[in-house]
Amino acid sequence: MPKLENPVLMATIGGAQGLRGEVRAKAYTADPTALGDYGNLHSLDGRTFEILDIREMKNVVVVRFRGINDRNAAEALNGLELYIERDNLPDEELEEDEFFYADLEGLEALDDQGVSYGTVTGVFDFGAGDLLELKGPGKRPVLIPFSEASVLDIDLESGRITIDPLAAGLVDSEDDAPNFTPDKPKKKK
């Protein structure tokens, strides 16, 4: 398998399930049992995994892969992240205002005045809502809420998102916007 050009994380394998090579996996798809609908899964070390059977179990899926036939082989996969190529995701099924989180990475974050706040380097959900990680050259990464108040527009064609720096928590007032730098602590007034 050649190296993936634009990998999208689809699942992380957990522990073995039973004695016949099945594993528990955390699927990052809207429908966890649809994990096999995107073709074979790949690890970053070049291995390919074909799903033979998949079923839901509480908050994970139980998966049987071709060639993984016993508990020892299943246990060796614990913690392995599985990816697909971005091109395997079905763009034609998206509504006009829908997108994949993977498509946000690399977009430049600008305010309505054209001031850059960095590039989106990740999308995270730690349990209280989605966050975008922004990183600018020579600056530390910052996290902003991925909400309608903070992210005003997403333009995949032009490679940018428009943000409200005040709602995103990047500035204390509208007057601070041109001086934005996440490396310097804000002075208390």
PDB file of N, CA and C in Angstrom, residues 12 37 66 82 84 87 96-97 106 116 151 156 166 168:
ATOM      1  N   THR A  12     -10.196   3.848  15.911  1.00  0.00           N
ATOM      2  CA  THR A  12      -9.078   3.431  16.744  1.00  0.00           C
ATOM      3  C   THR A  12      -9.446   2.083  17.345  1.00  0.00           C
ATOM      4  N   ASP A  37     -18.074   0.847   4.875  1.00  0.00           N
ATOM      5  CA  ASP A  37     -18.627   1.369   3.623  1.00  0.00           C
ATOM      6  C   ASP A  37     -17.642   2.218   2.831  1.00  0.00           C
ATOM      7  N   ARG A  66     -10.092  -9.521   7.910  1.00  0.00           N
ATOM      8  CA  ARG A  66      -9.494 -10.640   7.178  1.00  0.00           C
ATOM      9  C   ARG A  66      -8.063 -10.845   7.687  1.00  0.00           C
ATOM     10  N   LEU A  82      -6.825   3.628  12.358  1.00  0.00           N
ATOM     11  CA  LEU A  82      -7.111   3.215  10.993  1.00  0.00           C
ATOM     12  C   LEU A  82      -7.646   4.389  10.185  1.00  0.00           C
ATOM     13  N   ILE A  84      -8.589   6.169   6.045  1.00  0.00           N
ATOM     14  CA  ILE A  84      -8.879   6.007   4.630  1.00  0.00           C
ATOM     15  C   ILE A  84      -8.334   7.232   3.911  1.00  0.00           C
ATOM     16  N   ASP A  87     -10.209  11.018  -0.526  1.00  0.00           N
ATOM     17  CA  ASP A  87     -10.989  10.861  -1.759  1.00  0.00           C
ATOM     18  C   ASP A  87     -12.063   9.783  -1.653  1.00  0.00           C
ATOM     19  N   GLU A  96     -25.383  21.401   0.775  1.00  0.00           N
ATOM     20  CA  GLU A  96     -24.590  22.560   0.367  1.00  0.00           C
ATOM     21  C   GLU A  96     -23.779  23.156   1.514  1.00  0.00           C
ATOM     22  N   ASP A  97     -24.339  23.172   2.729  1.00  0.00           N
ATOM     23  CA  ASP A  97     -23.635  23.759   3.867  1.00  0.00           C
ATOM     24  C   ASP A  97     -22.969  22.720   4.755  1.00  0.00           C
ATOM     25  N   GLY A 106      -6.029  23.243   7.346  1.00  0.00           N
ATOM     26  CA  GLY A 106      -5.293  23.960   6.321  1.00  0.00           C
ATOM     27  C   GLY A 106      -5.954  25.257   5.889  1.00  0.00           C
ATOM     28  N   SER A 116      -5.196  37.930   9.765  1.00  0.00           N
ATOM     29  CA  SER A 116      -5.046  36.485   9.880  1.00  0.00           C
ATOM     30  C   SER A 116      -4.785  36.086  11.327  1.00  0.00           C
ATOM     31  N   VAL A 151     -17.313  31.224  14.319  1.00  0.00           N
ATOM     32  CA  VAL A 151     -16.975  30.965  12.922  1.00  0.00           C
ATOM     33  C   VAL A 151     -18.144  31.456  12.078  1.00  0.00           C
ATOM     34  N   LEU A 156     -14.590  26.812   1.550  1.00  0.00           N
ATOM     35  CA  LEU A 156     -13.622  25.787   1.165  1.00  0.00           C
ATOM     36  C   LEU A 156     -12.949  26.120  -0.155  1.00  0.00           C
ATOM     37  N   LEU A 166     -13.596  38.361  18.716  1.00  0.00           N
ATOM     38  CA  LEU A 166     -14.146  38.651  20.044  1.00  0.00           C
ATOM     39  C   LEU A 166     -14.954  37.453  20.549  1.00  0.00           C
ATOM     40  N   ALA A 168     -14.667  34.437  19.554  1.00  0.00           N
ATOM     41  CA  ALA A 168     -13.766  33.285  19.646  1.00  0.00           C
ATOM     42  C   ALA A 168     -12.858  33.364  20.873  1.00  0.00           C
TER      43      ALA A 168
END
